C-alpha cells in the first residue's frame, strides 16, 4: 500500500501519514553509522510513535552493529587506531522524549571502557588500542540492546542480505534485495565503505600475478592464498597496508617481545619470505602519541579554537592558506615553544613543505617512523611532526564545522584536501606500538619499503591495500544506482554526496537520507566512531519524530 500525497507537509516535505498505516523505515547498512541511526530513532520516537513504525535493517554481516570492518571473527592482530577511552556508541548529549524504556531503565548502554570492565577486564585501559574484533563485539551488543527496545514496541526486522538497488516509484521508495522489491516511506543509506573490494579477486597484473584485496584477512591472506616463503608486494602504505603486514607476520604466529619501546620479533617461519610496500609518495603513517608525552595545559588550544570558530561568519569565503593554515601553524609553533623549544610558525610551515613536496625514499620513511615512535614514548622531545599532528587533532572539530557543507571559498577544497590527506598520515596514524612493530619488521628485513618508481614485479602475489575513495561507489550497489537515477548528487568540487543538515539528499524525492563515507568532502570527518563531530543523524531522527508527533496530535 502506498502513501497518497497530501496538501500539508512536515519536515522534508514528506506527506503526513494516514492514521493507522505503519510508517516504514529502511536502514541500508548496519555498521556503526546504521547503529547510530537505530539508537537515535529509539530515543527520539515515543512509544506511541514506535507502535506505528516498522523498521527494517538490511545488513549482510552476521553481527549487525559491527558490520564488515569490525567483524568479531577477524584476527586479534588487527588493532584499533582509535583509543579505547574515546569510543562510546551512545550519544550522551541532551535529553530526549524516550530517555527511559517502559521499565524506567536508561536507553543508553555502557561506553566501551565500561563494557570492557565487565566483559574483557584485561583490556579495560583508557589509553589502549584493542583488537577491532573486540570493538565489534561491543557494537553488536549495542545493536542487541537497541533491537530489544524497538521490538518491545515497534515492528523490527533484520534482513541478512545485501541491497542490490533502490528506486522511487513516484510515491514511495523501493528496495531490491534477494530478488524481491520492498516498499518504504524512508530509506537511510549507511553503507560506509561501499567501494570496499572485500573477498574478491582483482584483475591480475601485466605479468599475470594474482591480486587480492586485504579484507577479510582470514580468507584473502590465508596460507593457501599467500603461502609461507612466497614473495608478496603490497600496494599502499596506510592503515590497510599495516593490517596486511601484521596479518602476514604476527597473524601467522610470529611473536613481538617487549624490549624497551622497540619490540624484538621472533618469526614463526610461516611468513612470506619478504613483503615489499609500494606507494606513490613513499610517505609513511606516523605513530599516535602515548600518555607518556607530557600534555599541554588544557587551556592552551582555546585561543586557536576561538579563532577558527570566529571564521564561521566568513563561511563560503574561507581560503585555506590565508585563513586556516596560519592558525594551525601558530598553534603548532606555540606547542613547541611550550615544551621549551625555539620554534616559529614559519619553521612549522617549512617542515611541512619539506615533508609533502617530494616523494620520500625508503631510508627517510623508516627514519620518520622511528622518530615518531621515539616521540610517542617520550624517548625524545616533541618535534614538528608531533606538533602539527597534535594541533590538527585538537582543532579538527572546528575544521569540521568550517569546511563541511561548502564552507570553503569555491576552488579552495582541493588545496585543503591535499593537506588533509597528509594529515591522515601525520595525525591519524596507528598506535605507537603498531608503528614500532613495522619498524622492527623493516629492520629484520621481513618488510622492505620499495622505492617510489619501483614496480611490484618478480613476486608471487600482489595485495591491494588501497581503500576505494568515497566517490568510488560499488558498481552494483545502491549509491551508484541512485546517482545514475539522479536521486543522489555529487558536489562538483569535493565529489561528496550533497545532503542537508538532517541528512536528506539534496534535490531528491522526499524520504532519502545518506550518512557516512559517501558524503566525504561535502561533510568532513566521516571515518570515525565518535558521536560528537556530527549531528546529522540526530537531526534526521528528530525530523521524523516531529512529523509523527504532528500527525498524532
Coordinates of C-alpha atoms in Angstrom, one line a residue:
X1 CA 0.0 0.0 0.0
X2 CA 1.5 3.4 -1.0
X3 CA 1.1 6.7 0.8
X4 CA -1.1 9.1 -1.1
X5 CA 0.3 12.7 -1.3
X6 CA -1.5 15.3 0.9
X7 CA -1.5 19.1 0.8
X8 CA 0.0 19.5 4.3
X9 CA 3.7 18.5 4.7
X10 CA 6.2 18.5 7.5
X11 CA 10.0 18.4 7.7
X12 CA 11.4 17.5 4.3
X13 CA 8.0 17.9 2.7
X14 CA 7.0 14.2 3.2
X15 CA 3.2 13.9 3.2
X16 CA 1.5 13.4 6.6
X17 CA 0.9 9.8 7.3
X18 CA -2.6 8.3 7.1
X19 CA -3.8 7.2 10.5
X20 CA -3.1 3.5 11.4
X21 CA -0.8 2.9 8.5
X22 CA 2.6 1.8 9.6
X23 CA 5.4 4.1 8.8
X24 CA 8.2 2.0 7.1
X25 CA 11.8 2.9 7.6
X26 CA 14.7 1.1 6.0
X27 CA 18.3 1.3 7.3
X28 CA 20.6 0.1 4.5
X29 CA 23.9 -1.0 6.1
X30 CA 24.2 -1.5 9.8
X31 CA 27.8 -0.9 10.8
X32 CA 28.4 1.9 13.3
X33 CA 26.5 4.5 11.3
X34 CA 23.4 2.4 10.8
X35 CA 23.6 1.5 14.5
X36 CA 23.7 5.3 15.4
X37 CA 20.5 5.7 13.2
X38 CA 18.7 3.0 15.2
X39 CA 19.9 4.5 18.5
X40 CA 18.6 7.9 17.5
X41 CA 15.2 6.5 16.5
X42 CA 14.9 4.6 19.7
X43 CA 15.5 7.8 21.7
X44 CA 13.6 10.4 19.7
X45 CA 10.4 8.4 18.9
X46 CA 7.9 8.0 21.7
X47 CA 6.3 4.6 22.4
X48 CA 3.2 5.8 20.6
X49 CA 5.3 6.7 17.5
X50 CA 7.2 3.4 17.6
X51 CA 4.0 1.5 17.8
X52 CA 3.1 2.9 14.3
X53 CA 6.5 2.2 12.9
X54 CA 8.1 -0.6 11.0
X55 CA 11.9 -0.6 11.0
X56 CA 13.9 -2.9 8.6
X57 CA 17.6 -3.3 8.7
X58 CA 19.4 -4.6 5.6
X59 CA 22.9 -5.9 6.7
X60 CA 24.5 -9.0 5.2
X61 CA 27.1 -9.3 8.0
X62 CA 26.4 -11.8 10.8
X63 CA 26.8 -9.2 13.5
X64 CA 24.8 -6.0 12.8
X65 CA 26.3 -3.0 14.5
X66 CA 29.8 -4.3 13.8
X67 CA 29.4 -4.7 10.1
X68 CA 32.3 -6.0 8.0
X69 CA 35.1 -3.6 9.2
X70 CA 34.5 -4.5 12.9
X71 CA 33.6 -8.2 12.4
X72 CA 34.2 -10.1 15.7
X73 CA 35.7 -13.0 13.8
X74 CA 38.8 -11.1 12.5
X75 CA 42.2 -11.9 14.0
X76 CA 43.3 -10.2 17.2
X77 CA 46.4 -8.9 15.4
X78 CA 44.2 -6.2 13.8
X79 CA 44.1 -3.3 16.2
X80 CA 42.1 -0.1 16.5
X81 CA 43.8 3.2 15.7
X82 CA 41.3 5.0 18.0
X83 CA 42.0 4.9 21.7
X84 CA 39.6 2.9 23.9
X85 CA 38.7 5.8 26.1
X86 CA 37.2 7.7 23.1
X87 CA 34.8 5.0 21.9
X88 CA 31.2 5.2 23.1
X89 CA 28.4 4.2 20.8
X90 CA 25.8 6.1 22.8
X91 CA 25.0 9.7 22.4
X92 CA 25.3 11.3 25.8
X93 CA 24.3 14.9 25.0
X94 CA 20.9 16.3 25.7
X95 CA 17.6 14.7 26.9
X96 CA 15.0 13.1 24.6
X97 CA 11.4 12.1 24.8
X98 CA 12.4 8.4 25.4
X99 CA 15.4 8.5 27.7
X100 CA 14.0 5.5 29.6
X101 CA 12.2 2.4 28.4
X102 CA 8.9 1.1 29.8
X103 CA 10.7 -0.3 32.8
X104 CA 12.3 3.1 33.6
X105 CA 15.8 1.9 32.6
X106 CA 18.2 4.1 30.7
X107 CA 18.2 3.6 27.0
X108 CA 21.9 4.4 26.9
X109 CA 24.2 1.4 27.4
X110 CA 27.8 1.4 28.6
X111 CA 30.8 3.1 27.0
X112 CA 33.5 0.8 25.6
X113 CA 35.6 1.1 28.7
X114 CA 32.6 0.2 30.9
X115 CA 31.7 -2.7 28.7
X116 CA 35.3 -4.0 28.7
X117 CA 35.4 -3.8 32.5
X118 CA 32.6 -6.3 32.6
X119 CA 33.3 -8.5 29.6
X120 CA 37.1 -8.3 29.0
X121 CA 38.7 -6.6 32.0
X122 CA 42.3 -7.3 30.8
X123 CA 41.6 -4.7 28.0
X124 CA 39.9 -2.1 30.2
X125 CA 42.6 0.6 30.0
X126 CA 41.9 4.1 28.7
X127 CA 45.0 4.7 26.7
X128 CA 45.0 1.4 24.8
X129 CA 44.3 0.2 21.2
X130 CA 42.4 -3.0 21.5
X131 CA 41.6 -5.6 18.8
X132 CA 39.0 -4.5 16.3
X133 CA 37.2 -7.8 16.8
X134 CA 36.5 -6.8 20.4
X135 CA 35.1 -3.5 19.4
X136 CA 32.9 -5.4 17.0
X137 CA 31.5 -7.5 19.9
X138 CA 30.8 -4.2 21.8
X139 CA 29.0 -2.7 18.8
X140 CA 26.9 -5.9 18.2
X141 CA 26.0 -5.9 21.9
X142 CA 24.7 -2.3 21.5
X143 CA 22.7 -3.5 18.5
X144 CA 21.1 -6.2 20.5
X145 CA 20.1 -3.7 23.2
X146 CA 18.5 -1.3 20.7
X147 CA 16.8 -4.1 18.9
X148 CA 15.3 -5.3 22.2
X149 CA 14.0 -1.8 22.8
X150 CA 12.4 -1.4 19.4
X151 CA 10.9 -4.9 19.3
X152 CA 9.1 -4.2 22.5
X153 CA 7.0 -1.5 20.8
X154 CA 7.6 -1.4 17.0
X155 CA 7.9 -4.0 14.2
X156 CA 11.6 -4.6 13.8
X157 CA 13.2 -6.8 11.1
X158 CA 16.8 -7.7 10.2
X159 CA 17.2 -9.0 6.7
X160 CA 20.7 -10.5 6.4
X161 CA 21.1 -9.6 2.8
X162 CA 22.7 -7.0 0.5
X163 CA 20.7 -4.3 -1.2
X164 CA 21.1 -4.5 -4.9
X165 CA 19.1 -1.4 -5.9
X166 CA 16.9 1.4 -4.6
X167 CA 14.4 3.3 -6.7
X168 CA 11.5 5.7 -6.3
X169 CA 8.2 5.0 -8.0
X170 CA 6.7 8.5 -7.7
X171 CA 5.1 8.0 -4.3
X172 CA 7.4 5.7 -2.2
X173 CA 10.9 4.2 -2.1
X174 CA 11.5 0.6 -3.2
X175 CA 14.5 -1.6 -2.2
X176 CA 15.6 -4.7 -4.1
X177 CA 17.1 -7.4 -2.0
X178 CA 17.4 -11.2 -2.8
X179 CA 15.5 -10.7 -6.0
X180 CA 12.5 -9.0 -4.3
X181 CA 11.3 -5.4 -4.1
X182 CA 10.3 -4.0 -0.7
X183 CA 8.3 -0.7 -0.2
X184 CA 9.3 2.0 2.3
X185 CA 8.5 5.6 3.3
X186 CA 12.0 6.4 4.4
X187 CA 15.3 5.0 3.2
X188 CA 18.6 5.7 5.0
X189 CA 21.9 4.7 3.3
X190 CA 24.6 3.9 5.8
X191 CA 26.8 1.7 3.6
X192 CA 30.1 3.1 4.7
X193 CA 33.0 1.8 2.5
X194 CA 30.7 0.7 -0.3
X195 CA 33.7 0.7 -2.6
X196 CA 35.4 -1.8 -0.3
X197 CA 36.5 -4.7 -2.5
X198 CA 36.0 -7.4 0.1
X199 CA 36.6 -11.0 -0.7
X200 CA 37.1 -10.5 -4.4
X201 CA 39.7 -11.3 -6.9
X202 CA 41.1 -8.2 -8.6
X203 CA 42.4 -8.1 -12.2
X204 CA 45.9 -9.7 -12.3
X205 CA 49.0 -7.6 -13.1
X206 CA 50.5 -7.4 -16.6
X207 CA 52.7 -10.4 -15.8
X208 CA 49.7 -12.4 -14.6
X209 CA 50.5 -12.2 -10.9
X210 CA 47.3 -12.7 -8.8
X211 CA 46.0 -9.7 -7.0
X212 CA 43.9 -9.9 -3.8
X213 CA 42.3 -7.2 -1.6
X214 CA 43.1 -7.3 2.2
X215 CA 39.8 -8.0 3.8
X216 CA 38.6 -10.3 5.2
X217 CA 42.2 -11.2 6.1
X218 CA 41.3 -14.7 7.3
X219 CA 40.3 -15.5 3.7
X220 CA 42.3 -13.2 1.5
X221 CA 45.6 -13.6 3.3
X222 CA 45.4 -17.2 4.4
X223 CA 48.3 -19.6 3.8
X224 CA 46.6 -21.3 0.9
X225 CA 46.5 -18.0 -1.0
X226 CA 49.7 -16.5 0.4
X227 CA 52.0 -19.4 1.1
X228 CA 54.8 -19.4 3.6
X229 CA 58.1 -18.4 1.9
X230 CA 56.4 -16.6 -1.0
X231 CA 57.3 -13.1 -2.1
X232 CA 54.5 -10.5 -1.7
X233 CA 54.0 -6.9 -2.9
X234 CA 51.6 -4.7 -1.0
X235 CA 50.2 -1.7 -2.8
X236 CA 49.7 1.1 -0.3
X237 CA 51.4 2.4 2.9
X238 CA 48.4 3.3 5.0
X239 CA 46.4 1.6 7.8
X240 CA 45.2 -1.1 5.5
X241 CA 48.7 -2.0 4.4
X242 CA 49.8 -2.2 8.0
X243 CA 46.9 -4.6 8.6
X244 CA 48.1 -6.7 5.8
X245 CA 51.7 -6.8 7.1
X246 CA 50.8 -7.7 10.6
X247 CA 48.3 -10.3 9.4
X248 CA 51.1 -12.0 7.4
X249 CA 53.6 -11.9 10.3
X250 CA 52.0 -11.6 13.8
X251 CA 48.8 -13.1 12.4
X252 CA 50.8 -16.2 11.3
X253 CA 52.2 -16.9 14.8
X254 CA 55.2 -14.5 14.8
X255 CA 55.8 -13.0 18.2
X256 CA 56.7 -9.4 19.2
X257 CA 58.5 -9.3 22.5
X258 CA 58.7 -6.1 24.5
X259 CA 62.3 -4.8 24.5
X260 CA 62.1 -1.2 25.7
X261 CA 60.0 0.8 23.2
X262 CA 61.0 -1.1 20.1
X263 CA 60.0 -4.8 20.3
X264 CA 62.0 -7.7 19.0
X265 CA 60.5 -10.2 16.6
X266 CA 60.6 -14.0 16.7
X267 CA 59.3 -15.4 13.3
X268 CA 57.1 -18.4 13.1
X269 CA 58.6 -19.5 9.7
X270 CA 55.1 -19.3 8.3
X271 CA 55.5 -15.8 7.0
X272 CA 56.2 -14.8 3.4
X273 CA 59.9 -14.6 2.6
X274 CA 59.6 -10.9 2.1
X275 CA 56.9 -8.3 2.0
X276 CA 57.5 -5.2 -0.1
X277 CA 55.5 -2.0 0.4
X278 CA 54.8 0.1 -2.7
X279 CA 53.2 3.6 -2.6
X280 CA 53.2 6.6 -4.8
X281 CA 54.5 9.1 -2.3
X282 CA 56.6 6.8 -0.1
X283 CA 55.4 8.7 3.0
X284 CA 54.5 6.6 6.0
X285 CA 51.9 6.7 8.7
X286 CA 53.3 8.2 11.9
X287 CA 52.6 7.0 15.4
X288 CA 50.0 8.4 17.6
X289 CA 51.4 9.7 20.9
X290 CA 51.0 7.7 24.2
X291 CA 50.3 9.2 27.5
X292 CA 54.0 9.3 28.3
X293 CA 54.2 12.6 26.3
X294 CA 53.7 15.4 28.7
X295 CA 50.3 17.0 28.0
X296 CA 49.9 20.7 27.3
X297 CA 47.7 22.8 29.6
X298 CA 44.0 22.3 28.7
X299 CA 43.6 26.0 28.1
X300 CA 46.4 26.1 25.5
X301 CA 44.2 25.5 22.5
X302 CA 41.3 27.7 23.5
X303 CA 42.5 30.9 21.7
X304 CA 43.1 28.9 18.5
X305 CA 39.7 27.2 18.7
X306 CA 38.1 30.6 19.2
X307 CA 40.0 32.0 16.2
X308 CA 38.7 29.1 14.0
X309 CA 35.1 29.4 15.3
X310 CA 35.2 33.2 14.6
X311 CA 35.6 32.3 10.9
X312 CA 32.0 30.9 10.8
X313 CA 30.8 34.3 9.8
X314 CA 33.0 34.0 6.7
X315 CA 31.6 30.7 5.5
X316 CA 31.7 30.4 1.8
X317 CA 34.7 32.8 1.6
X318 CA 37.3 30.9 3.6
X319 CA 40.6 30.4 2.0
X320 CA 42.8 27.6 3.4
X321 CA 46.3 29.2 3.3
X322 CA 45.0 32.7 4.1
X323 CA 42.6 31.9 6.9
X324 CA 43.2 28.4 8.3
X325 CA 46.8 27.5 7.9
X326 CA 48.2 30.5 9.9
X327 CA 46.1 29.5 12.9
X328 CA 47.3 25.9 12.7
X329 CA 51.0 26.7 12.3
X330 CA 50.8 29.3 15.1
X331 CA 49.3 26.7 17.4
X332 CA 51.9 24.1 16.4
X333 CA 54.7 26.6 17.0
X334 CA 53.3 27.5 20.3
X335 CA 53.1 23.9 21.3
X336 CA 56.8 23.5 20.5
X337 CA 57.6 26.7 22.4
X338 CA 55.7 25.5 25.4
X339 CA 57.9 22.4 25.5
X340 CA 61.0 24.7 25.7
X341 CA 62.0 24.6 22.0
X342 CA 62.6 27.7 19.9
X343 CA 60.1 27.5 17.0
X344 CA 58.0 29.8 14.8
X345 CA 55.1 29.3 12.5
X346 CA 57.5 29.7 9.6
X347 CA 59.5 26.8 11.0
X348 CA 56.4 24.6 11.1
X349 CA 55.4 25.6 7.5
X350 CA 58.9 24.9 6.3
X351 CA 58.9 21.4 7.9
X352 CA 55.5 20.6 6.4
X353 CA 56.6 21.7 2.9
X354 CA 59.7 19.6 3.1
X355 CA 57.5 16.6 4.2
X356 CA 54.9 17.0 1.5
X357 CA 56.6 18.4 -1.6
X358 CA 58.5 15.4 -2.9
X359 CA 58.3 11.6 -2.8
X360 CA 60.2 10.0 0.1
X361 CA 62.9 7.4 -0.2
X362 CA 62.9 4.2 1.9
X363 CA 65.6 5.4 4.4
X364 CA 63.7 8.7 5.1
X365 CA 60.4 6.9 5.6
X366 CA 62.0 4.5 8.1
X367 CA 63.6 7.4 9.8
X368 CA 60.3 9.3 10.2
X369 CA 58.5 6.2 11.5
X370 CA 61.3 5.6 14.1
X371 CA 61.3 9.2 15.2
X372 CA 57.6 9.2 15.7
X373 CA 57.8 6.1 17.9
X374 CA 60.6 7.8 20.0
X375 CA 58.5 10.9 20.4
X376 CA 55.3 8.9 21.2
X377 CA 57.1 7.1 24.0
X378 CA 58.7 10.4 25.2
X379 CA 62.2 9.0 24.4
X380 CA 62.9 12.2 22.5
X381 CA 61.4 15.7 22.7
X382 CA 58.4 16.5 20.6
X383 CA 59.2 17.6 17.1
X384 CA 57.5 19.5 14.2
X385 CA 55.6 16.3 13.1
X386 CA 54.2 15.8 16.5
X387 CA 53.3 19.5 16.9
X388 CA 51.4 19.9 13.7
X389 CA 49.8 16.4 14.1
X390 CA 48.6 17.1 17.6
X391 CA 47.4 20.6 16.6
X392 CA 45.4 19.1 13.7
X393 CA 43.8 16.5 16.1
X394 CA 42.9 19.1 18.7
X395 CA 41.5 21.6 16.2
X396 CA 39.8 19.1 14.0
X397 CA 36.2 19.6 15.4
X398 CA 36.4 23.3 14.4
X399 CA 37.8 22.4 11.0
X400 CA 34.8 20.0 10.5
X401 CA 32.4 22.8 11.3
X402 CA 34.1 25.2 9.0
X403 CA 34.7 23.0 5.9
X404 CA 31.5 20.9 5.9
X405 CA 28.5 22.0 3.8
X406 CA 30.6 24.0 1.4
X407 CA 32.3 26.3 4.0
X408 CA 35.4 27.0 1.9
X409 CA 35.5 29.5 -0.9
X410 CA 34.9 27.9 -4.3
X411 CA 38.1 26.4 -5.7
X412 CA 39.7 26.0 -2.2
X413 CA 38.7 22.5 -1.4
X414 CA 41.4 20.7 -3.3
X415 CA 44.0 22.8 -1.5
X416 CA 42.5 21.8 1.8
X417 CA 42.1 18.2 0.7
X418 CA 45.8 17.9 -0.3
X419 CA 46.8 18.9 3.2
X420 CA 44.2 16.8 4.9
X421 CA 45.5 13.7 3.1
X422 CA 49.0 14.4 4.5
X423 CA 47.5 14.9 7.9
X424 CA 45.9 11.5 7.8
X425 CA 49.5 10.2 7.8
X426 CA 50.8 12.7 10.4
X427 CA 47.9 13.0 12.8
X428 CA 45.7 10.0 12.4
X429 CA 48.1 7.1 12.1
X430 CA 48.2 3.9 14.0
X431 CA 49.1 3.5 17.7
X432 CA 52.8 3.8 18.5
X433 CA 53.1 0.0 19.2
X434 CA 51.9 -0.8 15.7
X435 CA 54.5 1.6 14.1
X436 CA 57.2 0.1 16.4
X437 CA 56.3 -3.3 15.1
X438 CA 56.6 -2.1 11.5
X439 CA 60.0 -0.6 12.2
X440 CA 61.2 -3.8 13.7
X441 CA 60.0 -5.8 10.7
X442 CA 61.8 -3.4 8.4
X443 CA 65.0 -3.7 10.4
X444 CA 64.7 -7.5 10.4
X445 CA 64.2 -7.5 6.6
X446 CA 60.8 -9.2 6.8
X447 CA 59.4 -6.0 5.3
X448 CA 61.0 -3.8 2.7
X449 CA 59.9 -0.3 1.6
X450 CA 60.1 -0.1 -2.2
X451 CA 61.4 3.0 -3.9
X452 CA 58.8 5.3 -5.4
X453 CA 59.2 4.2 -9.0
X454 CA 59.8 0.5 -8.3
X455 CA 57.0 -1.7 -9.8
X456 CA 55.8 -4.8 -8.0
X457 CA 57.4 -7.3 -10.3
X458 CA 59.1 -10.7 -9.5
X459 CA 56.6 -11.5 -6.8
X460 CA 54.2 -14.4 -6.3
X461 CA 51.2 -12.3 -5.1
X462 CA 50.1 -8.6 -5.0
X463 CA 47.9 -7.4 -2.2
X464 CA 45.9 -4.2 -3.0
X465 CA 45.8 -2.3 0.3
X466 CA 44.3 0.9 -1.1
X467 CA 40.8 1.5 0.1
X468 CA 38.4 2.8 -2.6
X469 CA 37.7 6.5 -2.3
X470 CA 34.4 8.0 -1.1
X471 CA 33.4 8.7 -4.7
X472 CA 34.2 5.2 -5.9
X473 CA 30.8 3.6 -5.3
X474 CA 30.4 -0.1 -5.8
X475 CA 29.3 -0.6 -9.4
X476 CA 26.4 -2.9 -8.3
X477 CA 25.5 -1.0 -5.1
X478 CA 22.6 1.3 -4.2
X479 CA 24.7 4.5 -4.2
X480 CA 25.8 4.0 -7.8
X481 CA 22.3 3.2 -8.8
X482 CA 20.8 6.3 -7.1
X483 CA 23.5 8.5 -8.7
X484 CA 22.6 7.1 -12.1
X485 CA 18.9 7.7 -11.5
X486 CA 19.6 11.3 -10.4
X487 CA 18.3 10.9 -6.9
X488 CA 21.8 11.5 -5.4
X489 CA 24.1 14.3 -6.5
X490 CA 27.8 14.7 -6.0
X491 CA 29.2 18.0 -5.2
X492 CA 31.2 19.1 -8.2
X493 CA 34.3 20.3 -6.2
X494 CA 34.5 17.7 -3.4
X495 CA 32.9 14.7 -5.0
X496 CA 30.9 14.0 -1.9
X497 CA 27.2 13.3 -2.0
X498 CA 25.4 16.6 -1.1
X499 CA 23.0 16.4 1.9
X500 CA 21.1 18.8 4.0
X501 CA 21.9 19.2 7.7
X502 CA 19.4 16.5 8.6
X503 CA 21.0 14.0 6.2
X504 CA 18.3 14.4 3.5
X505 CA 19.7 14.0 0.0
X506 CA 19.8 17.3 -1.9
X507 CA 17.4 17.6 -4.9
X508 CA 16.0 14.1 -4.2
X509 CA 12.4 12.9 -3.7
X510 CA 11.5 13.1 -0.1
X511 CA 12.5 10.4 2.3
X512 CA 16.0 9.6 1.2
X513 CA 18.9 10.2 3.7
X514 CA 22.5 9.2 3.5
X515 CA 25.2 9.3 6.1
X516 CA 28.9 8.4 6.2
X517 CA 31.7 8.0 3.8
X518 CA 29.8 8.7 0.6
X519 CA 29.3 12.3 1.7
X520 CA 33.0 12.8 2.5
X521 CA 34.2 16.1 1.1
X522 CA 30.8 17.7 1.4
X523 CA 30.9 16.5 5.0
X524 CA 34.3 16.4 6.7
X525 CA 35.4 13.7 9.0
X526 CA 33.2 10.7 8.5
X527 CA 35.7 7.9 9.2
X528 CA 35.3 7.8 13.0
X529 CA 33.3 6.1 15.8
X530 CA 32.9 9.4 17.5
X531 CA 29.3 10.6 18.2
X532 CA 30.4 14.2 18.8
X533 CA 31.7 15.5 15.5
X534 CA 28.4 15.4 13.6
X535 CA 24.7 15.9 14.5
X536 CA 23.1 15.0 11.1
X537 CA 21.8 11.6 12.4
X538 CA 20.3 13.3 15.5
X539 CA 18.6 15.9 13.3
X540 CA 17.3 13.2 11.0
X541 CA 15.6 11.3 13.8
X542 CA 14.2 14.5 15.3
X543 CA 12.7 15.4 11.9
X544 CA 10.9 12.0 11.8
X545 CA 9.8 12.4 15.4
X546 CA 8.4 15.9 14.7
X547 CA 6.5 14.6 11.7
X548 CA 4.9 11.7 13.6
X549 CA 4.1 13.9 16.6
X550 CA 2.4 16.5 14.4
X551 CA 0.1 13.9 12.9
X552 CA -0.7 12.2 16.2
X553 CA -1.6 15.5 18.0

